[in-house]
Amino acid sequence: MGTSRGVLVTLALAGLCACAAVPRIVELATTGDHRALRGRPAGARPSSPDKPPILYLALDGVGRDTLYALLREGKMPGLAKLLGGDHGTFPHAHFAERMLSTLPSSTMAAWVTTMSGKPPSEHGVTGNEYFVREGRLFACPAPVSFSSVAPTIAIYTESYLDNLSSVPTVYERMREKDPDLLVWVVMHEIYRGADKLLLARKTVLASAFASAVEKAVEKHLADKESMRVYKELDEGAIETVIADLRKKEVMPDVLTVYLSGTDLYAHVAEEGPDQARRTYLEKIVDPLYGRLAAALEEREALAGRWVVVGADHGHTGVMHDDTHALSKENEDSRALLSRAGFRVRPFKEKVLKDDPFSAVRAYGGAMAYVYLADRSGCAVDKDVCDWKKPPRYEEDVLAVAEAFHHNDQHGDVVARMQGALDMILVRRPRPYAEVDLPFEVYLGGGKTMAVDAWLKENPHPTYVAVGARLRDLAADVHGERAGDLLLLAHNGDRDAPDGRYYFAGLYHSWHGSPSKGDSELPFIVASSEHASASIGAWVERVLGDRPFQQKTTDVLLGLREGALPRRIPGNRSSSTP
Ligand SMILES: [Zn+2]
C-alpha cells in the first residue's frame, strides 16, 4: 500500500505546487483536521439546545431507488439505526418519492442549491465548471474539461465554493433567527455560516482526489484499489467527527456529514454505477453510519434528533472509450467553434489577461456550456474581447448553433460528433446583470421552439421536469452562466451505454442529464419522536408541486423552527390526546 499511496500523494502535491494553495494545506495538516470558521461573541451561549437538533446526512451520487432498496432489504443496518428503523421497516421515517435534483444533475450546482434553497440561476453556481463573464473568470470547483486537484482542495482550505455562491446558506438563514446555533459540517463543500469544518486527514484527502485525477488521465486502478482510496476518505471523515463527539465538546445543534466516496467510485468502477453504488453503500458507507450512530448514542444525542438523508444526483453508465467521451483530448468542439470563426479558450483554469479568446467551453458530463463574445468588438486576431457585453443573437449565437446542428446531422466537420447531441439550446442574450430568458431548442435554419413544446413533439420518456428545471438553471439573474448555448448530449435519453455521449475524459459513469436516473433523489426525514405518516404529511406539503432539491433548505429550516411539534422525551407525548 505504501508505494501506490505515496505516488498518489506526490502526484497531488506536484499538481498543487503551481498554485498558492500549498502553504494553506501544510498549515491545515499541522493544525489538525479542523477549521474553526467563526468565533462566538463573548457571553453567547455555546449552543441553542431549545430547538430540535438535526443530523443531515449528505450522500454524493446516490439515486433514490438504490438507497431505498438497500434500506428496505435490510442491507444498511447502520443507516437504519440512525433512522430508527429495523429489519427494513421504518415507523419513524418518511421516504419521499418525488425529490428531483436541479439541473445540471451534478455535484457543485446541486449542493449549493440544496444548501441555499435557491436555484443555480440565482446563486450563480451553474455547474462543476462554468464561465463568469463579468469577472472573465473560469470557475471550476470540480474541473471536468481538464485535470487538477487544486481547486477541489481549495474548497476546503479557502471556501472556494462558498465564495462562488451569491446567496446565504441554510446555516446563515438558521442563524438569523437563532444566533447561538452551533453547526458542525463534516467534509461538505458548502459550510458558510457553520462553526466548524471537520475534515479527513489532508493526506487522505489529497490521495483520494489525486486518484480521481489519475483515473481521468487513465492510469487504471483496479476496482478494489480505487474503492480502498475512497473508503479511506469517507472513513477519515467519520473518524474525525467521532473523535470530536468523544471529546465531550458541546453537541452541535446541526451536524452535517457528507460522504463522497460512492460517487467517486461509481465514476470509475468497471462493474458499472448501479452495482458499484450498491456495493459501496453496503460495504463502506453503512458500517461508517453504524459507528456514527453508536458515537451519537454514547452522547445521548440521537433520540429526539431529526435525521435527514439527501443526495445530489444519480448516475448513468457510459462507455469508457474515445467514441463516446467528447473529451478534451479530442477537442471536437474546438474544431466546430474555430470553423465558425471563434478563437477558443483552452481547457485550463487560468489564461493570460490579454488572451484574445472569443469562445469558452465548460464541460459537465451530459451537458456542456458554450459562451460567446460579441466578436464584432474583437474581430482582429489579438483583440481582447469585452466579455461584459452579451454576444449578438444572429451573428454569434445562431451562427454557432447552426454549426453544431449541421455537424450533428452530417458530421462533415467532426465526424465523431455526428448524432451525439440530443438538444442544442439557445436564447436571445441579455446583459449579464439582467434576468435571462429561458432556453429554447434550436431546430436549424435559425428557428427555435420552446422546450416544453419541443418535448411534446419529441417525447423523451426517461426525462423528467425538463422545462421547469431548465428555467431554474438559466432564467434568472445569473442564468447567463449556463452558457449562450447549452449542448445536451444523447445520454439520459438512451437505454444502453453504447448510445450515450458525455463531455468529459474517459469514465465508466457520468451524470448531468435531466433523466430520471440522474435526477431522482432519496430524501428521508426521520425522528424517533414522530410517526412516518405525520412526518410525511408535512414534508410533502413543503415539497409541493416543485419537489426540487432546493426544498431541502425549507425542510431543514422548518424542522429547526419546530414545524412538527416536539414531543417530550420519555414518551410523555404531548401530541397524543
Ligand atoms: Zn459525480
XYZ file of C-alpha atoms and ligand atoms in Angstrom:
578
model
C 0.000 0.000 0.000
C 2.898 2.347 0.776
C 4.073 2.683 -2.781
C 0.900 3.457 -4.639
C -0.312 5.709 -1.884
C 2.998 7.552 -1.864
C 2.769 8.033 -5.596
C -0.733 9.408 -5.357
C 0.090 11.891 -2.653
C 3.158 13.047 -4.530
C 1.094 13.488 -7.651
C -1.450 15.557 -5.751
C 1.183 17.787 -4.254
C 3.029 18.106 -7.542
C -0.226 19.289 -9.093
C -0.661 21.756 -6.289
C 2.820 23.210 -6.338
C 1.959 25.507 -9.197
C -0.627 27.308 -7.121
C -0.783 29.243 -3.917
C -2.752 26.570 -2.079
C 0.280 24.676 -0.807
C 1.110 26.753 2.270
C -2.535 26.601 3.341
C -2.543 22.830 3.106
C 0.619 22.487 5.120
C -0.906 24.781 7.703
C -4.013 22.619 7.879
C -2.004 19.459 8.182
C -0.185 20.812 11.209
C -3.204 22.328 12.899
C -5.219 19.134 12.573
C -8.303 18.135 10.694
C -10.499 21.058 11.607
C -11.126 24.605 10.572
C -12.739 26.873 13.098
C -14.999 29.040 10.961
C -16.330 31.626 13.366
C -15.846 32.840 16.875
C -18.628 33.174 19.431
C -19.319 36.623 20.780
C -18.394 36.928 24.476
C -21.308 35.942 26.674
C -23.100 33.997 23.936
C -24.462 30.569 24.808
C -22.323 27.690 23.453
C -25.264 26.266 21.512
C -29.007 26.568 21.095
C -30.494 23.361 22.505
C -34.075 24.618 22.878
C -34.838 23.940 19.233
C -34.857 20.457 17.685
C -31.362 19.236 16.759
C -30.671 17.921 13.258
C -28.320 15.375 11.694
C -28.147 15.895 7.924
C -26.562 13.012 6.037
C -25.466 14.124 2.578
C -24.520 11.449 0.068
C -22.870 12.088 -3.278
C -24.064 10.310 -6.402
C -26.724 8.150 -4.759
C -30.024 7.659 -6.606
C -33.343 7.112 -4.878
C -34.043 3.537 -5.975
C -30.624 2.264 -4.968
C -30.701 3.673 -1.452
C -34.341 2.860 -0.710
C -33.954 -0.721 -1.956
C -30.889 -1.322 0.230
C -32.688 0.057 3.285
C -35.857 -1.949 2.669
C -33.838 -5.106 2.054
C -32.276 -4.614 5.472
C -28.824 -4.216 3.944
C -27.993 -0.919 5.637
C -28.461 -1.616 9.355
C -26.200 1.289 10.313
C -28.305 3.867 8.476
C -31.470 2.083 9.629
C -30.359 2.620 13.197
C -29.949 6.356 12.591
C -33.454 6.376 11.092
C -34.985 4.466 13.987
C -35.783 1.511 11.732
C -35.268 -2.185 11.983
C -35.275 -5.095 9.518
C -36.425 -2.985 6.623
C -39.312 -1.225 8.383
C -39.220 2.420 9.341
C -42.091 3.511 11.592
C -40.468 6.897 12.281
C -39.201 7.849 8.829
C -40.751 9.341 5.712
C -39.202 8.197 2.426
C -40.102 10.922 -0.093
C -40.666 9.557 -3.599
C -40.664 12.766 -5.653
C -37.450 14.692 -4.922
C -35.519 15.714 -8.056
C -32.060 17.199 -8.497
C -31.555 20.602 -10.005
C -30.025 20.890 -13.482
C -27.355 20.089 -14.245
C -27.651 16.966 -12.064
C -24.065 17.487 -10.930
C -22.315 17.896 -7.618
C -21.416 21.564 -7.247
C -24.611 23.101 -8.651
C -26.630 20.538 -6.737
C -25.094 21.071 -3.302
C -25.186 24.859 -3.498
C -28.851 24.555 -4.481
C -29.602 22.065 -1.708
C -27.871 24.097 0.990
C -29.216 27.518 -0.011
C -32.786 26.866 -1.115
C -32.148 28.806 -4.325
C -31.691 27.524 -7.887
C -28.462 27.924 -9.915
C -29.714 30.945 -11.874
C -29.970 32.776 -8.526
C -26.931 31.506 -6.583
C -24.722 31.529 -9.675
C -23.016 28.122 -9.422
C -24.266 26.561 -12.632
C -22.020 23.515 -12.776
C -18.828 21.762 -11.738
C -17.149 24.276 -14.059
C -18.574 27.382 -15.752
C -17.611 30.817 -17.013
C -18.316 34.099 -15.240
C -18.499 36.764 -17.959
C -18.286 39.820 -15.744
C -15.143 38.538 -13.999
C -13.719 36.887 -17.124
C -13.255 34.005 -14.715
C -13.352 30.267 -15.265
C -14.906 28.920 -12.066
C -14.093 25.238 -11.579
C -14.784 23.824 -8.103
C -14.568 20.348 -9.695
C -12.765 20.618 -13.034
C -14.153 18.385 -15.779
C -12.532 19.584 -19.008
C -9.022 19.419 -17.505
C -7.402 17.633 -14.585
C -6.431 19.466 -11.416
C -6.984 18.687 -7.749
C -6.037 22.194 -6.597
C -9.496 23.794 -6.980
C -11.192 20.934 -5.156
C -8.725 21.159 -2.264
C -9.328 24.928 -2.218
C -12.999 24.206 -1.475
C -11.850 23.061 1.957
C -8.900 25.360 2.554
C -10.251 28.600 1.092
C -14.054 28.277 0.956
C -13.775 28.275 -2.829
C -17.315 27.037 -3.462
C -18.902 29.126 -0.698
C -17.263 32.186 -2.208
C -18.732 31.438 -5.644
C -22.311 31.427 -4.361
C -24.077 34.775 -4.086
C -26.831 33.731 -1.680
C -26.941 32.843 2.050
C -26.525 29.216 3.103
C -29.101 27.309 5.121
C -26.831 27.781 8.155
C -26.762 31.559 7.728
C -30.525 31.566 7.340
C -30.939 29.478 10.515
C -28.594 31.762 12.405
C -30.675 34.832 11.570
C -33.398 33.513 13.862
C -31.119 31.629 16.188
C -27.789 33.408 16.754
C -26.482 30.844 19.265
C -26.872 27.975 16.808
C -23.906 25.563 16.820
C -23.173 23.888 13.473
C -20.528 21.305 12.554
C -20.001 20.393 8.929
C -18.076 17.257 8.019
C -16.400 17.311 4.577
C -19.249 19.117 2.794
C -18.297 21.650 0.120
C -20.709 24.268 1.489
C -20.222 25.449 5.064
C -20.501 29.243 5.206
C -22.192 30.171 8.493
C -21.193 26.948 10.261
C -18.963 26.986 13.354
C -16.538 24.224 12.468
C -15.444 22.300 9.390
C -14.242 18.763 10.086
C -12.048 17.052 7.512
C -10.428 13.745 6.760
C -6.654 13.905 7.164
C -5.118 16.072 4.475
C -3.001 13.264 3.065
C -6.077 11.093 2.649
C -7.924 13.931 1.011
C -5.108 14.617 -1.414
C -4.701 10.984 -2.358
C -8.422 10.457 -2.956
C -8.747 13.479 -5.229
C -5.484 12.631 -6.945
C -6.858 9.172 -7.565
C -9.901 10.670 -9.258
C -7.499 12.681 -11.418
C -5.402 9.585 -12.070
C -8.458 7.847 -13.390
C -9.229 10.750 -15.635
C -5.788 10.520 -17.173
C -6.327 6.821 -17.478
C -3.808 5.248 -15.207
C -6.107 2.459 -14.299
C -6.579 1.271 -10.783
C -8.457 -1.968 -10.290
C -11.940 -1.508 -8.768
C -10.721 -2.878 -5.461
C -7.812 -0.479 -5.288
C -9.855 2.630 -6.144
C -12.550 1.599 -3.675
C -9.889 1.437 -0.985
C -8.756 5.008 -1.688
C -12.307 6.384 -1.441
C -13.003 4.272 1.608
C -10.086 5.990 3.347
C -11.607 9.358 2.514
C -15.056 8.514 3.917
C -13.581 6.678 6.878
C -11.368 9.664 7.641
C -14.409 11.953 7.669
C -16.368 9.742 10.074
C -13.362 9.171 12.328
C -12.809 12.903 12.662
C -16.378 13.544 13.789
C -16.442 10.541 16.119
C -13.217 11.727 17.773
C -14.795 15.144 18.353
C -18.006 13.638 19.719
C -15.907 11.672 22.203
C -14.060 14.799 23.343
C -17.283 15.780 25.121
C -17.424 19.091 23.334
C -20.808 20.818 23.312
C -23.067 18.827 20.968
C -23.789 20.635 17.713
C -27.392 21.662 17.095
C -26.919 20.882 13.422
C -24.442 18.251 12.272
C -23.939 17.734 8.527
C -21.988 14.664 7.471
C -21.060 14.298 3.800
C -19.676 11.167 2.204
C -18.474 11.460 -1.378
C -16.884 8.055 -1.950
C -19.957 6.479 -3.543
C -19.862 8.998 -6.386
C -16.103 8.891 -6.871
C -16.195 5.103 -7.019
C -19.241 4.931 -9.315
C -17.494 7.135 -11.909
C -14.568 4.771 -12.301
C -15.800 1.282 -11.378
C -15.720 -1.182 -14.223
C -18.653 -3.019 -12.671
C -20.938 -0.114 -13.681
C -22.619 2.518 -11.494
C -25.571 0.530 -10.183
C -23.643 -2.413 -8.829
C -20.780 -0.125 -7.768
C -23.044 2.037 -5.661
C -24.836 -0.891 -4.042
C -21.515 -2.445 -3.111
C -20.009 0.779 -1.840
C -23.065 1.789 0.197
C -23.446 -1.616 1.765
C -19.788 -2.385 2.429
C -18.253 1.023 3.107
C -20.863 3.666 3.892
C -23.197 1.657 6.080
C -20.642 0.409 8.615
C -19.469 4.031 8.957
C -23.045 5.144 9.672
C -23.228 2.354 12.242
C -20.172 3.772 14.008
C -21.612 7.294 13.851
C -24.903 6.054 15.354
C -23.014 4.408 18.234
C -21.000 7.564 18.920
C -24.143 9.711 18.938
C -25.891 7.273 21.255
C -22.942 7.386 23.643
C -23.610 11.108 23.931
C -27.391 10.504 24.131
C -27.590 12.737 21.111
C -29.601 10.582 18.728
C -33.007 10.296 20.386
C -35.057 13.364 19.555
C -32.701 14.472 16.784
C -34.128 14.905 13.311
C -32.234 12.753 10.835
C -32.462 13.879 7.204
C -30.861 11.967 4.337
C -30.298 13.546 0.926
C -28.174 13.264 -2.197
C -27.111 15.466 -5.084
C -27.618 13.399 -8.239
C -27.781 9.883 -9.662
C -25.589 8.112 -12.240
C -25.756 6.752 -15.784
C -23.330 4.156 -17.113
C -21.288 5.181 -20.182
C -18.713 3.590 -22.470
C -15.125 4.103 -21.373
C -13.897 4.895 -24.883
C -12.922 7.618 -27.291
C -16.059 7.338 -29.376
C -18.365 8.346 -26.538
C -16.183 10.632 -24.409
C -16.292 14.068 -26.031
C -13.120 14.811 -24.153
C -10.505 17.494 -24.004
C -8.051 15.234 -25.814
C -10.251 15.023 -28.870
C -11.120 18.704 -28.954
C -14.240 18.112 -31.053
C -15.974 21.289 -30.015
C -12.855 23.364 -30.715
C -12.896 22.383 -34.371
C -16.528 23.385 -34.737
C -16.091 26.714 -32.984
C -12.915 27.539 -34.914
C -14.626 26.740 -38.182
C -17.428 29.114 -37.154
C -14.788 31.841 -36.756
C -14.220 31.925 -32.993
C -10.950 31.871 -31.048
C -11.443 29.136 -28.495
C -10.291 29.411 -24.898
C -8.092 26.419 -23.978
C -9.231 23.940 -21.322
C -7.486 25.338 -18.260
C -8.289 27.290 -15.154
C -6.279 30.392 -15.981
C -5.178 32.059 -19.203
C -3.250 35.294 -19.718
C -5.085 38.571 -19.136
C -4.732 39.526 -22.781
C -5.679 36.146 -24.211
C -7.894 37.024 -27.167
C -10.372 34.143 -26.823
C -13.901 34.756 -28.125
C -15.489 31.397 -27.189
C -15.391 29.445 -23.919
C -16.436 25.862 -23.243
C -17.318 24.352 -19.867
C -17.951 20.616 -19.611
C -20.137 18.601 -17.268
C -20.937 15.057 -18.353
C -24.264 15.019 -20.198
C -24.173 18.815 -20.622
C -21.705 21.363 -21.932
C -21.934 25.153 -21.964
C -20.632 27.395 -24.745
C -20.107 31.103 -24.059
C -19.582 33.564 -26.877
C -18.248 37.099 -27.110
C -19.739 39.782 -29.324
C -16.950 39.268 -31.823
C -17.698 42.459 -33.714
C -15.747 44.224 -30.942
C -12.696 41.923 -31.193
C -12.561 40.971 -34.858
C -8.793 41.099 -35.312
C -6.620 38.174 -34.139
C -5.096 39.674 -30.989
C -8.101 41.770 -29.913
C -9.157 41.104 -26.346
C -12.946 40.630 -26.242
C -15.220 42.557 -23.898
C -16.966 39.720 -22.025
C -19.170 42.098 -20.082
C -21.113 42.603 -23.291
C -23.503 39.858 -24.386
C -22.981 38.231 -27.794
C -25.232 39.089 -30.729
C -28.065 36.625 -31.263
C -27.951 36.034 -35.028
C -24.311 36.703 -35.845
C -22.766 34.939 -32.839
C -25.205 32.611 -31.047
C -27.201 31.310 -34.006
C -24.077 31.037 -36.158
C -22.578 28.634 -33.630
C -25.875 26.821 -33.042
C -26.091 26.202 -36.776
C -22.514 24.870 -36.832
C -23.281 22.324 -34.106
C -26.667 21.462 -35.610
C -25.300 20.958 -39.094
C -22.430 18.821 -37.859
C -24.776 16.784 -35.702
C -26.758 15.888 -38.808
C -23.939 15.486 -41.328
C -20.711 15.018 -39.369
C -18.827 16.876 -42.068
C -16.554 18.867 -39.726
C -16.167 16.478 -36.772
C -17.337 13.033 -37.794
C -17.204 11.675 -34.259
C -19.810 14.162 -33.068
C -22.374 13.256 -35.701
C -25.565 12.247 -33.897
C -24.104 12.892 -30.434
C -26.424 15.750 -29.427
C -29.973 15.449 -28.178
C -30.713 19.162 -27.832
C -28.926 22.394 -28.714
C -30.390 25.126 -26.511
C -30.154 28.851 -27.197
C -31.849 32.076 -26.143
C -31.595 35.730 -27.042
C -28.732 37.013 -24.825
C -29.250 39.704 -22.217
C -26.585 41.757 -20.389
C -25.091 39.721 -17.547
C -26.673 41.777 -14.775
C -30.198 41.256 -16.112
C -32.637 38.396 -15.709
C -32.034 35.938 -18.558
C -34.574 34.435 -20.914
C -35.329 30.708 -20.788
C -33.585 28.402 -23.246
C -35.277 27.224 -26.435
C -34.442 24.282 -28.664
C -32.515 25.144 -31.824
C -34.141 23.463 -34.834
C -31.752 24.504 -37.605
C -32.101 27.235 -40.203
C -32.286 29.921 -37.495
C -35.501 28.523 -35.989
C -36.181 27.705 -32.339
C -39.014 26.188 -30.321
C -39.974 26.349 -26.630
C -38.525 23.399 -24.712
C -41.864 22.051 -23.445
C -43.456 22.267 -26.897
C -40.465 20.507 -28.473
C -40.603 17.712 -25.907
C -44.309 17.256 -26.644
C -43.443 16.698 -30.300
C -40.354 14.639 -29.470
C -41.248 12.590 -26.383
C -38.397 11.669 -24.047
C -39.950 9.198 -21.607
C -36.855 8.988 -19.401
C -36.622 12.784 -18.921
C -38.415 14.479 -16.063
C -39.424 18.105 -15.311
C -37.106 19.449 -18.021
C -38.720 22.825 -18.673
C -39.101 23.843 -15.026
C -35.579 22.779 -14.098
C -34.005 24.448 -17.140
C -35.708 27.681 -16.077
C -34.213 27.203 -12.595
C -30.815 26.867 -14.242
C -30.961 29.615 -16.818
C -33.794 32.101 -16.410
C -32.738 34.430 -13.614
C -30.010 36.945 -12.910
C -27.042 34.525 -13.163
C -28.658 32.463 -15.924
C -26.035 33.502 -18.493
C -23.575 31.290 -16.590
C -25.334 28.281 -18.149
C -23.945 29.418 -21.494
C -25.171 31.176 -24.608
C -25.583 27.653 -25.923
C -26.269 24.613 -23.816
C -25.382 21.322 -25.516
C -27.235 18.315 -24.151
C -25.685 15.048 -25.322
C -27.662 11.917 -26.061
C -27.148 10.228 -22.740
C -30.017 10.051 -20.273
C -32.454 9.501 -23.156
C -30.689 6.327 -24.329
C -31.327 2.838 -22.956
C -27.834 1.461 -23.347
C -24.323 2.839 -22.723
C -23.295 2.461 -26.365
C -25.766 5.182 -27.355
C -24.608 7.640 -24.713
C -22.143 10.525 -25.111
C -20.571 12.680 -22.414
C -18.444 15.813 -22.178
C -15.517 14.611 -20.031
C -12.448 12.388 -20.082
C -12.849 8.605 -20.060
C -15.147 7.256 -17.346
C -17.461 4.334 -16.699
C -20.293 6.514 -15.483
C -21.379 10.139 -15.523
C -24.445 12.303 -14.811
C -25.750 15.798 -15.506
C -28.782 14.999 -17.665
C -32.496 15.562 -16.958
C -33.124 11.796 -16.907
C -34.775 10.037 -14.007
C -31.601 8.021 -13.450
C -29.562 11.194 -12.944
C -32.300 13.188 -11.214
C -34.378 11.060 -8.826
C -33.036 11.593 -5.327
C -33.536 9.938 -1.988
C -34.979 12.245 0.646
C -35.664 10.738 4.052
C -36.840 12.620 7.133
C -36.922 10.731 10.420
C -37.328 11.293 14.144
C -37.841 8.774 16.914
C -40.464 11.123 18.332
C -42.734 11.133 15.311
C -44.634 8.658 13.162
C -43.914 8.264 9.435
C -47.357 9.472 8.407
C -47.234 12.778 10.257
C -43.685 13.483 9.078
C -44.741 12.588 5.522
C -47.792 14.840 5.525
C -45.681 17.843 6.485
C -42.696 17.065 4.183
C -44.916 16.534 1.145
C -46.645 19.825 1.831
C -43.283 21.592 1.828
C -42.200 19.879 -1.409
C -45.492 20.959 -3.026
C -45.683 20.831 -6.802
C -41.989 21.719 -7.226
C -40.255 18.884 -5.360
C -36.766 20.022 -6.368
C -33.721 19.709 -4.181
C -33.686 23.366 -3.095
C -36.673 22.390 -0.897
C -34.183 20.612 1.372
C -33.367 24.019 2.836
C -37.056 24.693 3.548
C -37.359 21.325 5.279
C -34.260 21.889 7.413
C -35.388 25.422 8.370
C -38.879 24.151 9.170
C -37.653 21.303 11.350
C -35.397 23.634 13.263
C -38.225 26.093 13.799
C -40.436 23.346 15.200
C -42.856 22.899 12.286
C -43.544 19.463 13.718
C -44.133 19.997 17.419
C -41.529 18.360 19.564
C -42.716 15.726 21.973
C -41.248 15.473 25.404
C -38.538 12.792 25.592
C -39.505 9.676 27.535
C -42.737 9.158 25.604
C -44.833 11.544 27.664
C -46.281 12.520 24.388
C -47.719 15.984 24.109
C -49.336 15.420 20.747
C -51.448 12.352 21.558
C -54.697 13.204 23.284
Zn -20.012 12.726 -9.917
